[in-house]
Coordinates of C-alpha atoms in Angstrom, one line a residue:
M1 CA 169.6 151.9 47.8
T2 CA 166.0 152.5 46.7
A3 CA 164.4 154.0 49.6
K4 CA 160.9 152.6 50.4
T5 CA 157.7 154.7 50.9
I6 CA 156.3 155.3 54.1
D7 CA 152.7 156.4 55.1
T8 CA 152.7 159.3 57.7
D9 CA 149.1 158.5 58.6
N10 CA 147.9 155.9 61.1
K11 CA 148.6 153.1 58.9
E12 CA 151.7 150.8 59.3
P13 CA 154.5 151.7 57.2
S14 CA 154.0 150.0 53.6
F15 CA 157.5 148.0 54.1
L16 CA 156.2 146.3 57.3
L17 CA 152.7 145.1 55.7
N18 CA 154.3 141.8 55.1
K19 CA 153.4 139.9 58.5
K20 CA 156.3 137.7 58.1
G21 CA 158.7 140.4 58.0
A22 CA 161.4 140.4 60.7
G23 CA 164.9 142.1 61.5
I24 CA 168.3 140.9 62.6
Y25 CA 170.3 143.1 65.3
I26 CA 174.1 142.5 65.7
H27 CA 175.6 143.7 68.7
I28 CA 179.4 144.3 68.3
P29 CA 180.8 144.9 71.9
F30 CA 183.7 146.9 71.4
C31 CA 184.8 150.6 71.6
K32 CA 188.1 152.4 71.3
Q33 CA 187.2 154.4 74.4
A34 CA 184.4 154.9 76.9
C35 CA 182.1 157.9 76.4
H36 CA 181.4 159.4 79.7
Y37 CA 177.5 159.1 79.5
C38 CA 177.3 155.6 78.0
D39 CA 175.8 152.6 79.7
F40 CA 175.6 150.2 76.9
H41 CA 177.5 146.9 76.9
F42 CA 180.9 147.2 75.5
S43 CA 184.6 146.7 75.9
T44 CA 187.5 149.0 75.2
S45 CA 189.9 145.9 74.6
L46 CA 190.0 144.8 71.0
K47 CA 192.0 141.5 71.7
K48 CA 188.8 139.2 71.6
K49 CA 187.6 141.0 68.3
E50 CA 188.3 138.1 66.0
E51 CA 187.2 135.4 68.4
M52 CA 183.7 137.4 68.8
I53 CA 183.1 137.5 65.2
V54 CA 183.6 133.6 65.0
A55 CA 181.2 133.3 68.1
I56 CA 178.5 135.8 66.5
I57 CA 178.6 133.9 63.2
S58 CA 178.2 130.5 65.4
E59 CA 175.3 132.3 67.1
I60 CA 173.5 133.2 63.8
S61 CA 173.8 129.6 62.5
A62 CA 172.6 128.2 65.9
R63 CA 169.5 130.2 65.9
K64 CA 168.3 129.9 62.2
D65 CA 165.2 128.3 63.3
E66 CA 163.9 130.9 65.3
L67 CA 162.9 132.8 62.4
K68 CA 162.1 130.0 59.9
D69 CA 159.0 131.2 58.7
G70 CA 160.3 135.2 58.5
L71 CA 161.8 137.1 55.7
I72 CA 164.5 139.2 57.0
Q73 CA 164.1 142.8 56.1
T74 CA 166.4 144.6 57.9
I75 CA 170.1 143.8 59.5
Y76 CA 171.3 146.4 62.0
F77 CA 175.0 146.7 63.2
G78 CA 174.7 148.5 66.5
G79 CA 177.1 148.5 69.7
G80 CA 179.5 149.5 70.9
T81 CA 181.2 150.7 67.8
P82 CA 180.5 148.5 64.8
S83 CA 182.7 150.5 62.6
V84 CA 185.7 149.2 64.5
L85 CA 185.2 145.9 62.3
S86 CA 186.7 145.7 59.1
N87 CA 184.9 145.4 55.8
E88 CA 185.8 141.9 55.6
E89 CA 184.7 141.1 59.1
I90 CA 181.1 143.1 58.5
Q91 CA 181.0 140.8 55.2
L92 CA 181.4 137.5 57.0
I93 CA 178.5 138.2 59.4
I94 CA 176.5 139.6 56.7
D95 CA 177.1 136.4 54.6
A96 CA 176.2 134.4 57.8
V97 CA 172.9 135.9 57.8
Y98 CA 172.1 135.2 54.0
N99 CA 173.5 131.5 54.6
N100 CA 171.1 130.9 57.2
F101 CA 167.8 132.9 56.6
I102 CA 165.6 134.2 53.8
V103 CA 166.5 137.9 53.0
V104 CA 164.3 140.0 50.9
D105 CA 165.7 141.8 48.0
N106 CA 167.4 145.2 48.8
P107 CA 167.2 144.7 52.7
E108 CA 168.0 147.7 54.8
I109 CA 171.3 147.4 56.4
T110 CA 172.6 150.1 58.6
L111 CA 176.2 150.2 60.1
E112 CA 176.5 152.6 63.0
A113 CA 180.0 154.4 62.9
N114 CA 181.9 156.9 64.5
P115 CA 183.6 159.9 62.5
D116 CA 187.2 158.6 63.5
D117 CA 186.5 155.5 61.7
L118 CA 185.3 157.1 58.6
S119 CA 188.0 158.0 56.7
G120 CA 187.5 159.1 52.9
S121 CA 188.9 155.5 51.8
R122 CA 186.9 153.8 54.4
I123 CA 183.8 155.3 53.2
I124 CA 184.7 154.3 49.7
E125 CA 185.4 150.9 50.6
L126 CA 182.0 150.6 52.7
S127 CA 179.9 151.8 49.6
K128 CA 181.1 148.8 47.8
T129 CA 179.8 146.3 50.5
P130 CA 176.0 145.4 51.1
I131 CA 175.9 148.3 54.0
N132 CA 173.3 150.8 52.7
R133 CA 172.6 153.0 55.5
L134 CA 175.1 154.8 57.9
S135 CA 174.1 156.0 61.2
I136 CA 176.9 158.5 62.1
G137 CA 177.4 159.1 65.9
V138 CA 178.5 163.0 65.7
Q139 CA 176.7 163.9 69.0
S140 CA 177.9 167.5 68.6
F141 CA 180.0 169.7 66.2
F142 CA 181.5 171.6 69.0
E143 CA 184.9 170.6 70.4
E144 CA 184.3 171.4 73.8
D145 CA 181.1 169.3 74.0
L146 CA 183.1 166.2 72.4
K147 CA 185.6 166.4 75.2
M148 CA 183.3 166.6 78.2
M149 CA 181.7 163.5 76.6
N150 CA 185.0 161.9 76.0
R151 CA 184.1 161.1 72.3
A152 CA 186.9 159.3 70.3
H153 CA 186.4 162.0 67.6
N154 CA 186.8 165.9 67.0
A155 CA 184.7 168.2 65.5
Q156 CA 186.9 168.3 62.2
E157 CA 186.5 164.7 61.7
A158 CA 182.5 164.9 62.4
T159 CA 182.3 167.5 59.6
E160 CA 184.7 165.9 57.0
C161 CA 183.5 162.4 57.3
I162 CA 179.8 163.4 56.6
A163 CA 180.9 165.8 53.7
E164 CA 182.6 162.8 52.1
A165 CA 179.9 160.1 53.0
V166 CA 177.0 161.8 51.4
A167 CA 178.8 161.6 47.8
Y168 CA 178.7 157.8 48.6
F169 CA 175.5 157.0 50.6
D170 CA 171.9 158.2 50.1
N171 CA 170.6 156.8 53.2
I172 CA 172.5 158.7 56.4
S173 CA 171.5 159.4 59.7
I174 CA 173.4 161.7 62.1
D175 CA 173.1 161.4 66.0
L176 CA 172.9 164.7 68.1
I177 CA 172.7 165.0 71.9
Y178 CA 170.9 168.0 73.4
G179 CA 170.6 169.1 77.0
I180 CA 174.4 169.2 77.4
P181 CA 175.4 171.2 80.4
N182 CA 176.1 174.9 79.5
M183 CA 175.0 174.3 75.9
S184 CA 173.0 177.5 75.0
N185 CA 170.0 177.4 72.7
E186 CA 172.2 179.4 70.4
R187 CA 174.9 176.8 70.0
W188 CA 172.3 173.7 69.9
L189 CA 170.6 175.5 66.8
Q190 CA 174.1 175.9 65.3
N191 CA 174.5 171.9 65.9
V192 CA 171.1 171.5 64.0
Q193 CA 171.9 173.8 61.3
R194 CA 175.3 172.4 60.7
A195 CA 173.6 168.8 60.7
L196 CA 170.7 170.1 58.0
S197 CA 173.7 171.7 55.8
F198 CA 174.9 168.3 54.7
G199 CA 171.5 167.3 53.3
V200 CA 171.2 164.0 55.2
P201 CA 167.7 162.6 55.2
H202 CA 167.6 161.4 58.7
I203 CA 168.5 162.7 62.2
S204 CA 168.3 161.0 65.5
S205 CA 168.5 163.2 68.8
Y206 CA 168.7 162.3 72.6
A207 CA 168.6 164.2 75.6
L208 CA 171.8 163.7 77.6
T209 CA 171.0 161.6 80.7
V210 CA 172.9 160.6 83.8
E211 CA 172.9 156.9 84.0
P212 CA 174.2 155.0 87.1
K213 CA 177.7 153.5 87.1
T214 CA 178.8 156.0 84.2
A215 CA 181.7 158.4 84.4
L216 CA 179.2 161.1 84.0
H217 CA 177.1 160.2 87.1
T218 CA 180.5 160.4 89.0
F219 CA 181.5 163.9 87.7
V220 CA 178.0 165.2 88.4
K221 CA 177.9 163.5 91.8
K222 CA 181.3 165.1 92.7
G223 CA 180.3 168.5 91.0
I224 CA 182.8 168.5 88.3
I225 CA 180.2 168.6 85.7
A226 CA 177.0 170.5 86.1
P227 CA 173.7 168.3 86.3
P228 CA 171.7 168.5 83.0
S229 CA 168.7 170.7 83.1
D230 CA 165.1 169.3 82.4
E231 CA 164.0 172.9 81.7
A232 CA 166.9 173.4 79.1
A233 CA 166.6 170.1 77.4
Q234 CA 162.7 170.5 76.7
E235 CA 163.5 174.2 75.2
Q236 CA 166.1 172.6 73.2
F237 CA 164.0 169.4 72.3
L238 CA 161.2 171.8 71.2
L239 CA 163.9 174.1 68.9
L240 CA 164.8 170.9 67.3
V241 CA 161.2 169.8 66.5
D242 CA 160.3 173.0 64.8
T243 CA 163.8 173.5 62.9
L244 CA 163.5 170.3 61.4
E245 CA 159.7 170.2 60.4
A246 CA 160.5 173.5 59.0
N247 CA 163.0 171.7 56.6
G248 CA 160.7 168.8 55.6
F249 CA 161.6 166.3 58.2
I250 CA 158.8 164.4 59.7
H251 CA 158.8 163.5 63.6
Y252 CA 157.9 159.8 63.2
E253 CA 159.1 158.9 66.8
L254 CA 160.2 160.9 69.9
S255 CA 163.9 160.6 69.1
N256 CA 163.8 160.5 65.3
F257 CA 163.3 162.8 62.5
G258 CA 163.1 161.6 58.8
K259 CA 162.4 162.9 55.3
E260 CA 159.5 161.0 53.6
S261 CA 160.9 157.6 52.4
Y262 CA 163.9 157.7 55.0
F263 CA 162.5 156.6 58.2
S264 CA 164.7 153.8 59.9
Q265 CA 163.1 150.5 58.7
N266 CA 164.8 148.6 61.6
N267 CA 163.7 150.9 64.4
T268 CA 160.0 151.4 63.1
A269 CA 159.8 147.6 63.3
Y270 CA 160.8 147.7 66.9
W271 CA 158.0 150.3 67.6
L272 CA 155.4 148.7 65.7
G273 CA 155.9 145.2 67.6
K274 CA 157.6 143.3 64.8
R275 CA 159.8 140.3 65.4
Y276 CA 163.5 140.6 65.7
L277 CA 166.7 138.6 66.6
G278 CA 169.4 139.8 68.5
I279 CA 173.0 138.6 68.1
G280 CA 176.0 138.9 70.3
P281 CA 176.4 140.1 73.8
S282 CA 173.8 141.8 75.7
A283 CA 171.5 141.7 72.4
H284 CA 167.7 141.3 72.9
S285 CA 165.2 139.3 70.8
Y286 CA 161.3 139.6 70.5
N287 CA 159.0 137.2 68.8
G288 CA 155.6 138.6 70.0
I289 CA 155.2 136.3 72.6
S290 CA 158.4 136.3 74.7
R291 CA 161.6 138.2 75.0
S292 CA 165.1 137.0 75.3
W293 CA 168.5 138.5 76.0
N294 CA 171.9 137.4 75.9
V295 CA 174.5 137.8 78.8
A296 CA 176.0 141.2 78.9
N297 CA 179.5 140.0 79.5
N298 CA 181.9 139.1 76.7
A299 CA 184.1 136.4 78.4
L300 CA 180.8 134.5 79.6
Y301 CA 179.0 134.7 76.0
L302 CA 182.2 133.5 74.1
K303 CA 182.5 130.6 76.5
A304 CA 178.8 129.7 76.2
I305 CA 179.0 129.8 72.4
Q306 CA 182.1 127.8 72.2
N307 CA 180.2 125.1 74.6
N308 CA 177.4 125.0 71.9
E309 CA 175.2 126.9 74.4
L310 CA 173.0 129.7 73.8
P311 CA 173.9 132.4 76.7
S312 CA 170.5 133.9 77.1
E313 CA 167.5 134.1 79.3
E314 CA 163.9 134.5 78.4
E315 CA 160.5 135.8 79.7
N316 CA 157.1 135.1 78.3
L317 CA 155.1 138.4 78.2
T318 CA 151.8 138.6 80.0
I319 CA 148.8 140.3 78.3
T320 CA 149.4 143.3 80.6
D321 CA 153.3 143.4 79.8
R322 CA 152.2 143.5 76.0
Y323 CA 149.5 146.2 76.7
N324 CA 152.1 148.4 78.6
E325 CA 154.7 148.1 75.7
Y326 CA 152.2 149.1 73.2
I327 CA 151.5 152.0 75.1
M328 CA 155.1 153.0 75.6
T329 CA 155.9 152.4 72.2
G330 CA 152.8 153.8 70.6
L331 CA 152.9 157.1 72.3
R332 CA 156.2 157.7 71.1
T333 CA 155.3 157.5 67.4
I334 CA 153.2 159.5 65.0
W335 CA 151.3 156.5 64.5
G336 CA 150.0 156.8 68.2
V337 CA 147.9 154.1 70.1
S338 CA 144.8 152.6 68.6
T339 CA 142.0 152.2 71.1
E340 CA 140.3 149.6 68.7
R341 CA 143.4 147.5 68.8
V342 CA 143.5 147.9 72.6
N343 CA 139.8 146.8 72.8
S344 CA 140.5 143.9 70.3
E345 CA 143.8 142.5 71.3
F346 CA 143.8 143.1 75.1
G347 CA 140.1 143.3 75.7
S348 CA 137.6 145.7 77.3
E349 CA 139.3 145.8 81.0
Y350 CA 142.3 147.6 79.4
Y351 CA 140.1 149.7 76.8
D352 CA 138.2 151.1 79.4
Y353 CA 141.4 151.7 81.7
L354 CA 143.2 153.5 79.1
I355 CA 139.9 155.8 78.2
K356 CA 139.6 156.6 81.9
E357 CA 143.3 157.3 82.5
S358 CA 144.0 159.3 79.2
S359 CA 141.1 161.8 79.8
H360 CA 143.2 163.8 82.2
F361 CA 146.0 164.0 79.6
I362 CA 143.8 165.1 77.0
N363 CA 142.2 168.0 79.2
N364 CA 145.6 169.2 79.9
G365 CA 146.6 169.2 76.3
L366 CA 149.2 166.6 76.5
L367 CA 147.2 164.1 74.5
A368 CA 145.0 164.3 71.5
F369 CA 142.3 161.8 70.5
E370 CA 141.2 161.7 67.0
N371 CA 139.5 158.9 64.8
G372 CA 140.2 156.2 67.5
I373 CA 143.9 157.1 67.9
L374 CA 145.7 158.7 71.0
K375 CA 148.6 160.7 70.3
T376 CA 151.0 163.1 72.0
T377 CA 150.3 166.9 71.3
R378 CA 153.3 169.2 70.8
K379 CA 153.3 170.2 74.3
G380 CA 153.1 166.4 75.5
K381 CA 155.8 165.2 73.0
F382 CA 158.8 165.7 75.2
L383 CA 156.8 163.9 78.4
A384 CA 155.9 160.8 76.2
D385 CA 157.6 158.3 78.4
G386 CA 156.2 159.8 81.6
I387 CA 152.8 159.7 80.3
A388 CA 152.9 156.2 79.0
S389 CA 154.0 155.1 82.5
D390 CA 151.1 156.7 84.0
L391 CA 148.8 154.7 81.5
F392 CA 150.5 151.3 82.3
F393 CA 148.0 148.9 83.6
I394 CA 149.1 147.9 87.2
N395 CA 148.2 144.3 87.8
L396 CA 147.7 144.2 91.6
E397 CA 147.0 140.3 91.6

């Protein structure tokens, strides 16, 4: 794959300058087993896998006119665990996209994969498919962490699959989780250094959160597992930022770090408000005006598609919705929030509100304002989502 250049100033990344560019997200709702912390939609039964692939392909065809003026720049297989699909099944879905949409030359095509699915032979086979980017869900290189999270792979599989993958894929991302109970800063840094040792150009990292209705929530409630510490998570986040930046990574989004030219094109498009189509159960779509989402139920999704129905709900976004979303996504990225854009796109009322409400965070060193752009400071990065929510415009009418 030829990596595309990204600007790291306040301009949109170069690959997004095509205003007709769009992305397609494919949700594969299957996992071998349930991670204790996960609240994404998935099933641990693979019995309906073939039926689901047929339905996903049918949905792609049924929605071909939704992006009729768009050029598909990214195809992203998420989940769930997309790597439970065979290469032939992945190819069928990619072919369906090409048969129903106009796709740019050399699109970014990402496959989320778990280490236990990435044997040496599987990696070689995948390298011969159109997949040109792997996002590998390692989470930790330590056995005790993986067991606590109920991951399907072990530490040896994590190490071996990455060592093999870098020989066949140029564009690889590794996922890591910080803020794990009882994880010391020293062990966290060992995790980061192990990831760096493979020379991968992208790392995504998230704080462990206790989501309702997950096994982790139950374990914490019963005192089986200690609750994650916000203070420890913030310390480990800042250690992560300092270590990766010292190794040439650009912290381009709150949870994402990439070498120049290796930012995730798919995710960057989301954060900068580009259009995307979500295919499969629970998948979301956005066209700039409205947002829709498919039913998060495999059986209901399959039944609807088989009846030639689209199992989705839709909401039209108000100007306040769009402003709030821009604040949320903008403050998470290196491109920040443009006050000029707020004024021109949302109006003087929103502009005046933002200037007034952000002054408190600027004075406290959590936000910086330069050349018309609001950004989080190093001190404010970890608090970006909370700061954004405080800057939301609340329409009381």
